[in-house]
Coordinates of C-alpha atoms in Angstrom, one line a residue:
X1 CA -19.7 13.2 -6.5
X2 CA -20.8 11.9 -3.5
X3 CA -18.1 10.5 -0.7
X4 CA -19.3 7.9 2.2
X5 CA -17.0 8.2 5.3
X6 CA -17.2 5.0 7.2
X7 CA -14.4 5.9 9.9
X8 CA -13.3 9.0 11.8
X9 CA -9.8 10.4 10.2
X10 CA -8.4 14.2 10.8
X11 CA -11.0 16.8 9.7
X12 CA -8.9 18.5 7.0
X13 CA -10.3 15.6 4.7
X14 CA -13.8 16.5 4.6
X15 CA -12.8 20.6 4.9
X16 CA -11.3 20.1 1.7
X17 CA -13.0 17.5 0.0
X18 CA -16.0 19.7 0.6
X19 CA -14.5 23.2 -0.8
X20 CA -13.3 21.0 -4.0
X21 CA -16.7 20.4 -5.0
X22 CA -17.7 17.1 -3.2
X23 CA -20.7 16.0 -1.3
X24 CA -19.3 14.4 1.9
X25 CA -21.4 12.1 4.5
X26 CA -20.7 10.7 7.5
X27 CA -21.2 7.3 8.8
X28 CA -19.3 6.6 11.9
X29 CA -21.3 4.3 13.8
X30 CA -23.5 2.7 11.1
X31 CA -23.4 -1.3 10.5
X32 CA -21.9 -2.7 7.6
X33 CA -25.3 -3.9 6.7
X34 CA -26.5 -0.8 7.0
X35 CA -23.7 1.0 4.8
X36 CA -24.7 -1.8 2.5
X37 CA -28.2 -1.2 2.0
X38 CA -27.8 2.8 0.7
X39 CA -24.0 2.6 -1.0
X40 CA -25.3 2.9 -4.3
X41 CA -26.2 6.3 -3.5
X42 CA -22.4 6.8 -3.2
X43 CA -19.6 7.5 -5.9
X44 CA -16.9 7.4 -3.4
X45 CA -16.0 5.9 0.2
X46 CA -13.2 6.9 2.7
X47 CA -12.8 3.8 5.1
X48 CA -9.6 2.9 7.6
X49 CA -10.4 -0.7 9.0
X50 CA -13.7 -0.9 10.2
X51 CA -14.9 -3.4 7.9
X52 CA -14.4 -5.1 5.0
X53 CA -15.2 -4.2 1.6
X54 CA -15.9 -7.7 -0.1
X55 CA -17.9 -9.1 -2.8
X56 CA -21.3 -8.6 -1.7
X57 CA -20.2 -4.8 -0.6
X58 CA -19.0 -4.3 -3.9
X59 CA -21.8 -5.6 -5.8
X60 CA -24.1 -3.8 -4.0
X61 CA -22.1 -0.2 -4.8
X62 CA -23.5 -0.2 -8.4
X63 CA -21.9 3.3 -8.6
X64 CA -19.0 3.2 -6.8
X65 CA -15.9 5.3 -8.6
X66 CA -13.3 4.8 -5.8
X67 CA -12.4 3.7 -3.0
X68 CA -9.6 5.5 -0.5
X69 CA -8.0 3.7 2.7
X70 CA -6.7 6.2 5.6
X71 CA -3.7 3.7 5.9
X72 CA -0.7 1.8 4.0
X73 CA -2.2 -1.2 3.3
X74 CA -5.6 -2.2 1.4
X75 CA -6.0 -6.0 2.8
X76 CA -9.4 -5.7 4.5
X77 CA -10.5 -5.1 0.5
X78 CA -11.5 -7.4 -2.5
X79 CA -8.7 -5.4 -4.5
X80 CA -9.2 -8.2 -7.2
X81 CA -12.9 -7.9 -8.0
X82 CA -12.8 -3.8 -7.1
X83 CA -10.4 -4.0 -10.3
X84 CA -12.5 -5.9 -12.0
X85 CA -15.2 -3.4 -11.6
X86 CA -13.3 -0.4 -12.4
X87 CA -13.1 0.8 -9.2
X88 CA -10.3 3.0 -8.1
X89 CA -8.3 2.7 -5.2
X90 CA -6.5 4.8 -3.3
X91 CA -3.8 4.1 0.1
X92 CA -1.7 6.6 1.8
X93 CA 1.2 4.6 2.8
X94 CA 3.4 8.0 1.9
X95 CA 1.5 9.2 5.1
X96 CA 2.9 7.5 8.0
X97 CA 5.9 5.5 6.2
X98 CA 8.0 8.3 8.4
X99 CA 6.3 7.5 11.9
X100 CA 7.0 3.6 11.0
X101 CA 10.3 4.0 10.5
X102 CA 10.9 6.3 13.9
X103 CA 8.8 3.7 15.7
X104 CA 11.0 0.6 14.1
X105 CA 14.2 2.4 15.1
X106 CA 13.2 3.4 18.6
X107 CA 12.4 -0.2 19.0
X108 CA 15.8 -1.3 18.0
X109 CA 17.3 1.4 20.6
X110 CA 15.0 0.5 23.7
X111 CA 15.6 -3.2 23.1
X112 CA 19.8 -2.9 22.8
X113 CA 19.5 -0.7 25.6
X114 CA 17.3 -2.5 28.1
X115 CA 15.2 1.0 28.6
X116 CA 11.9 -0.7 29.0
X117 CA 13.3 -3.1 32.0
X118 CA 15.4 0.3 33.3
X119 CA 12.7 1.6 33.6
X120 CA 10.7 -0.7 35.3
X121 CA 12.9 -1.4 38.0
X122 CA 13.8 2.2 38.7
X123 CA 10.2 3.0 39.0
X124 CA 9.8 0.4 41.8
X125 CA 12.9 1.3 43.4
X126 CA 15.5 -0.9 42.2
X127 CA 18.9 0.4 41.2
X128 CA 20.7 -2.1 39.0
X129 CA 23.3 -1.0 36.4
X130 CA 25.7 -4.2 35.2
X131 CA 21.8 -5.8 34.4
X132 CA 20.8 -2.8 32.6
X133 CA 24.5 -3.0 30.5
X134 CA 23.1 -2.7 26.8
X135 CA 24.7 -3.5 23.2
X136 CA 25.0 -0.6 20.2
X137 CA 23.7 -0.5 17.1
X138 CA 26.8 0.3 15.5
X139 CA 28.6 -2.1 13.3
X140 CA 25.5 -4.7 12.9
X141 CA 24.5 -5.4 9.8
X142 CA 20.4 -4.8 10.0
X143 CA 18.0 -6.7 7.1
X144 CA 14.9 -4.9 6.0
X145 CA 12.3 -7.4 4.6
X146 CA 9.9 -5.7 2.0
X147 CA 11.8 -2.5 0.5
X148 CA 9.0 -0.5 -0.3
X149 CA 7.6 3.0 1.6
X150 CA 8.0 1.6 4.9
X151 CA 11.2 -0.4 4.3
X152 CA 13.1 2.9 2.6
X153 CA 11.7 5.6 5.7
X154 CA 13.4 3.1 7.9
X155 CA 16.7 2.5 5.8
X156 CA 17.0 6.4 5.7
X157 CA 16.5 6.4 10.2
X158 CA 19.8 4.1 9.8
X159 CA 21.8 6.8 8.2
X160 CA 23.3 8.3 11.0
X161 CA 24.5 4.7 12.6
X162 CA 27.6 2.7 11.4
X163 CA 25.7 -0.3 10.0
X164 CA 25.5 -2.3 7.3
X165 CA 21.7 -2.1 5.7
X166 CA 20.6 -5.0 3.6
X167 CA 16.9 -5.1 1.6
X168 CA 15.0 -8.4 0.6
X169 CA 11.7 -7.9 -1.5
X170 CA 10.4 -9.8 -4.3
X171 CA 10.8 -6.9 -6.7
X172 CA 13.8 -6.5 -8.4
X173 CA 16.2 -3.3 -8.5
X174 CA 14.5 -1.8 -5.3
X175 CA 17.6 -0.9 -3.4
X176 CA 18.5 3.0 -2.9
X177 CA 21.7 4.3 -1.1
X178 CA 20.2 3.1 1.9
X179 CA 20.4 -0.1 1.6
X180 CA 22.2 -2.8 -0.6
X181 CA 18.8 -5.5 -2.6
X182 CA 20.2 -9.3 -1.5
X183 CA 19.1 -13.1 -1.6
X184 CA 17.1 -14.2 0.9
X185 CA 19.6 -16.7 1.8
X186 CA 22.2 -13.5 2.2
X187 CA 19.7 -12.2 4.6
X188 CA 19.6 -15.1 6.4
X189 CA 23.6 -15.0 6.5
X190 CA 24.4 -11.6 7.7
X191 CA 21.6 -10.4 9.8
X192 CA 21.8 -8.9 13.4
X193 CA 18.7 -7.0 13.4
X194 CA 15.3 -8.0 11.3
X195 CA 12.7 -5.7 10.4
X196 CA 9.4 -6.5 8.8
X197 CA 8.2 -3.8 6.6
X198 CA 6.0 -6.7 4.1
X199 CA 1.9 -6.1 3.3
X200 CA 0.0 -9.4 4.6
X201 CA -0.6 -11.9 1.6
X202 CA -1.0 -15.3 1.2
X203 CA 2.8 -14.9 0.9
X204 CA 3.4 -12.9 4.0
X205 CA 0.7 -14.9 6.5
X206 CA 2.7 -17.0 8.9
X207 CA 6.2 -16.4 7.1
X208 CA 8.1 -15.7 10.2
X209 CA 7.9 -19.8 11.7
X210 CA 10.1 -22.3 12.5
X211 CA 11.5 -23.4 9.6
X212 CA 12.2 -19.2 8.6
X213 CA 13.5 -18.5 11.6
X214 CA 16.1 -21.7 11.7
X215 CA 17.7 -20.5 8.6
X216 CA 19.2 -17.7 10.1
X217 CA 23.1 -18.5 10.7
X218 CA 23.1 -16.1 14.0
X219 CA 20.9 -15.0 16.5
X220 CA 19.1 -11.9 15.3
X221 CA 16.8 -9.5 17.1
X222 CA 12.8 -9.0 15.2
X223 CA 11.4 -6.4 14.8
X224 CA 7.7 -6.2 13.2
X225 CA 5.7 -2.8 12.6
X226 CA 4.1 -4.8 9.7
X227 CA 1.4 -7.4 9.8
X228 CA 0.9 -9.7 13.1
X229 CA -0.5 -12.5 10.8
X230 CA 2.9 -12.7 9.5
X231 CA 4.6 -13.9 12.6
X232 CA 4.0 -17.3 14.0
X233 CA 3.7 -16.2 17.9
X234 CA 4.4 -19.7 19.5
X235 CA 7.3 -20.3 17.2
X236 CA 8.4 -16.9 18.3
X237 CA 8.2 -17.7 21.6
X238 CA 10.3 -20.9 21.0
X239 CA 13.4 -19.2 19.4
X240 CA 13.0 -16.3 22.1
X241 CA 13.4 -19.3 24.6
X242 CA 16.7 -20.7 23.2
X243 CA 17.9 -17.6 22.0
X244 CA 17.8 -17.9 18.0
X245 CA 16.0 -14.9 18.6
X246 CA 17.9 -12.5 21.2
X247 CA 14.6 -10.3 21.9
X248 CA 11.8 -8.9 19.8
X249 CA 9.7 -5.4 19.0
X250 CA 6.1 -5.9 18.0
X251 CA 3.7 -3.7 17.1
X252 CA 1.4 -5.6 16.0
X253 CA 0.1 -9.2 16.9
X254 CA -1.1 -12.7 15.6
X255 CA -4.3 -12.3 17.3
X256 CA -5.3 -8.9 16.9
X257 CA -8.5 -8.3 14.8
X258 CA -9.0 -7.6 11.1
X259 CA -9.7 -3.9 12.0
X260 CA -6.8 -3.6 14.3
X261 CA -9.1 -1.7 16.5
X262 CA -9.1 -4.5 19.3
X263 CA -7.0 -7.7 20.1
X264 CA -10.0 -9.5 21.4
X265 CA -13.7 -8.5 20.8
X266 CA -14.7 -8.6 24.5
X267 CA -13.7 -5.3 27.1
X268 CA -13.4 -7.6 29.8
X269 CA -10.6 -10.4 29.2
X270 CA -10.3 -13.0 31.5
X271 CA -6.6 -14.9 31.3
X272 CA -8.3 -18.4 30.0
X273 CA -9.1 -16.3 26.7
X274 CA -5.4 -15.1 26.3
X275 CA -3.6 -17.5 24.0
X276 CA -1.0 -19.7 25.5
X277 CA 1.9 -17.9 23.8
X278 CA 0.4 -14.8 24.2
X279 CA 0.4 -15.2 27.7
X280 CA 4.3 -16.1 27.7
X281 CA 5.2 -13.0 25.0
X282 CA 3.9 -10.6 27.7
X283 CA 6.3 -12.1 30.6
X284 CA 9.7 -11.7 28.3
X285 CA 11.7 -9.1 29.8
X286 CA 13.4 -9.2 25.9
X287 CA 10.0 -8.4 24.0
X288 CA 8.9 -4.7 23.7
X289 CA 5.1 -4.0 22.6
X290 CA 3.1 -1.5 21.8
X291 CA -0.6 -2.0 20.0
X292 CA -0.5 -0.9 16.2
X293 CA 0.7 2.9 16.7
X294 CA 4.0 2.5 15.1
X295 CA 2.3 4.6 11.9
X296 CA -0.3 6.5 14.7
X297 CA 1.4 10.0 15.4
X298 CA 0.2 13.5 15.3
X299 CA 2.0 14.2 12.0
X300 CA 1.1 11.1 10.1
X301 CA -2.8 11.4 11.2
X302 CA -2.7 14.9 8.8
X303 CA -0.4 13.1 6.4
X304 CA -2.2 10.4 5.7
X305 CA -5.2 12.2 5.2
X306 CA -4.1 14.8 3.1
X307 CA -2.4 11.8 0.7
X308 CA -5.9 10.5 0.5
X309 CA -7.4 14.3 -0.9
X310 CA -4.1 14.9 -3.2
X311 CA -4.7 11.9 -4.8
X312 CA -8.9 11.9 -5.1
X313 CA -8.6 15.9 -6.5
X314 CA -5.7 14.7 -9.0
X315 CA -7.6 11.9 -10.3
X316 CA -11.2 13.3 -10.3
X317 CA -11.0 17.4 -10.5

């Protein structure tokens, strides 16, 4: 079989994809339309996010087998019609569901404990300790949204605290001893801490807004290592400014694009092609950042890798 690599991932794939048997060929920097024009001559494909694998992709892979993402999630693909064709698809979200959950808790910890302001101010010389007073984690109750392999890696990080871990997902029977399956409503009731740990669907896109957020009976601190589309940023910013929301962790943002690779196409930004709330998120001395690495660690870029092989060898050797 031959195997198309659209993106770069850690070089054990190809080393042993290659001694099992399979042809492998790299494509880095070639166009979708390029990719396009030869895929037929492909069995298999290894992407990340580069592009998307639509309709017109898909019809033009007359030979296409499979199909394996270097990630969690498998939005940037036609999943419906690759089905309806036969094809197989593979994720890894077994790869980096431990580095989310690390990342999500660390979150919670720099947040509660004012490190990223500490830090700040110490750097430029400013000593202030009753302003850098923190809270603990222990005896909130935290609410996981979407119990699945990021959801559980992050219940099992809350072991060692004295909290109370609640799980929402639309599945039924998903809770562990990790965490206790409730309402939505019961979510909305008891939660301190939020985590987001959904795919982005039509269900998912924009869920975090106004009217969500208002339904909470306490202020609560959000945390997404998720999907950006999920959260509605000038809502966000709203709640942040009255204080339904007492501060937030993001990973990942509204406005970043479909391969995650950028938040805006151009190198160069100038402030007039920031968005408005954007440009009030980054002022918040109560919201934490960091661009899409909460699954991005040394470990998790092997993992996820060697997921993708396990599972192509199981299926076709």
């Amino acid at each position: 079989m031959k195997i198309l690599h659209i993106d770069k991932n850690h070089p054990l794939l190809i080393t042993q994809l290659t001694s099992a048997g399979f042809d492998n060929t790299e494509a880095y920097t070639a166009t979708k339309e390029e990719v396009v024009s030869y895929i037929n001559k492909y069995q298999g494909i290894i992407i990340r996010s580069r592009f998307n694998i639509d309709k017109t992709f898909l019809d033009a892979a007359t030979n296409l087998k499979f199909i394996g993402r270097v990630g969690a999630g498998l939005e940037s693909i036609d999943t419906a019609y690759a089905a309806k064709k036969g094809i197989k698809l593979f994720s890894a979200p077994e790869g980096n569901r431990n580095a989310v959950g690390e990342h999500a808790l660390g979150m919670i910890l720099s947040l509660f404990n004012k490190l990223n302001l500490a830090d700040r101010h110490v750097k430029h010389g400013t000593w202030l300790r009753e302003e850098h007073r923190g809270i603990e984690l222990d005896l909130k109750t935290v609410g996981i949204i979407g119990y699945g392999n990021m959801g559980k890696a992050f219940a099992r990080k809350l072991r060692g605290f004295d909290v109370e871990v609640i799980c929402y997902d639309i599945k039924e029977n998903v809770e562990n001893n990790d965490a206790t399956q409730v309402t939505l409503d019961e979510l909305f009731k008891k939660s301190d801490v939020v985590s987001l740990h959904t795919p982005w669907t039509p269900l998912t896109d924009g869920m975090v807004n106004e009217e969500f957020i208002n339904k909470f009976e306490k202020p609560f601190w959000l945390i997404n290592t998720a999907r950006g589309k999920s959260v509605v940023t000038k809502d966000l910013i709203k709640a942040l400014k009255s204080g339904k929301i007492a501060g937030a962790g993001l990973d990942v943002l509204e406005y970043e694009k479909s391969s995650f690779e950028q938040l805006f196409t151009s190198k160069k930004v100038n402030k007039t092609d920031i968005p408005e709330p954007l440009q009030q998120l980054v002022l918040m001395d109560n919201v934490l950042l960091s661009p899409h690495v909460a699954g991005w660690t040394i470990e998790s870029k092997e993992k996820l890798a060697q997921t993708i092989v396990d599972k192509i060898k199981a299926e076709f050797c």
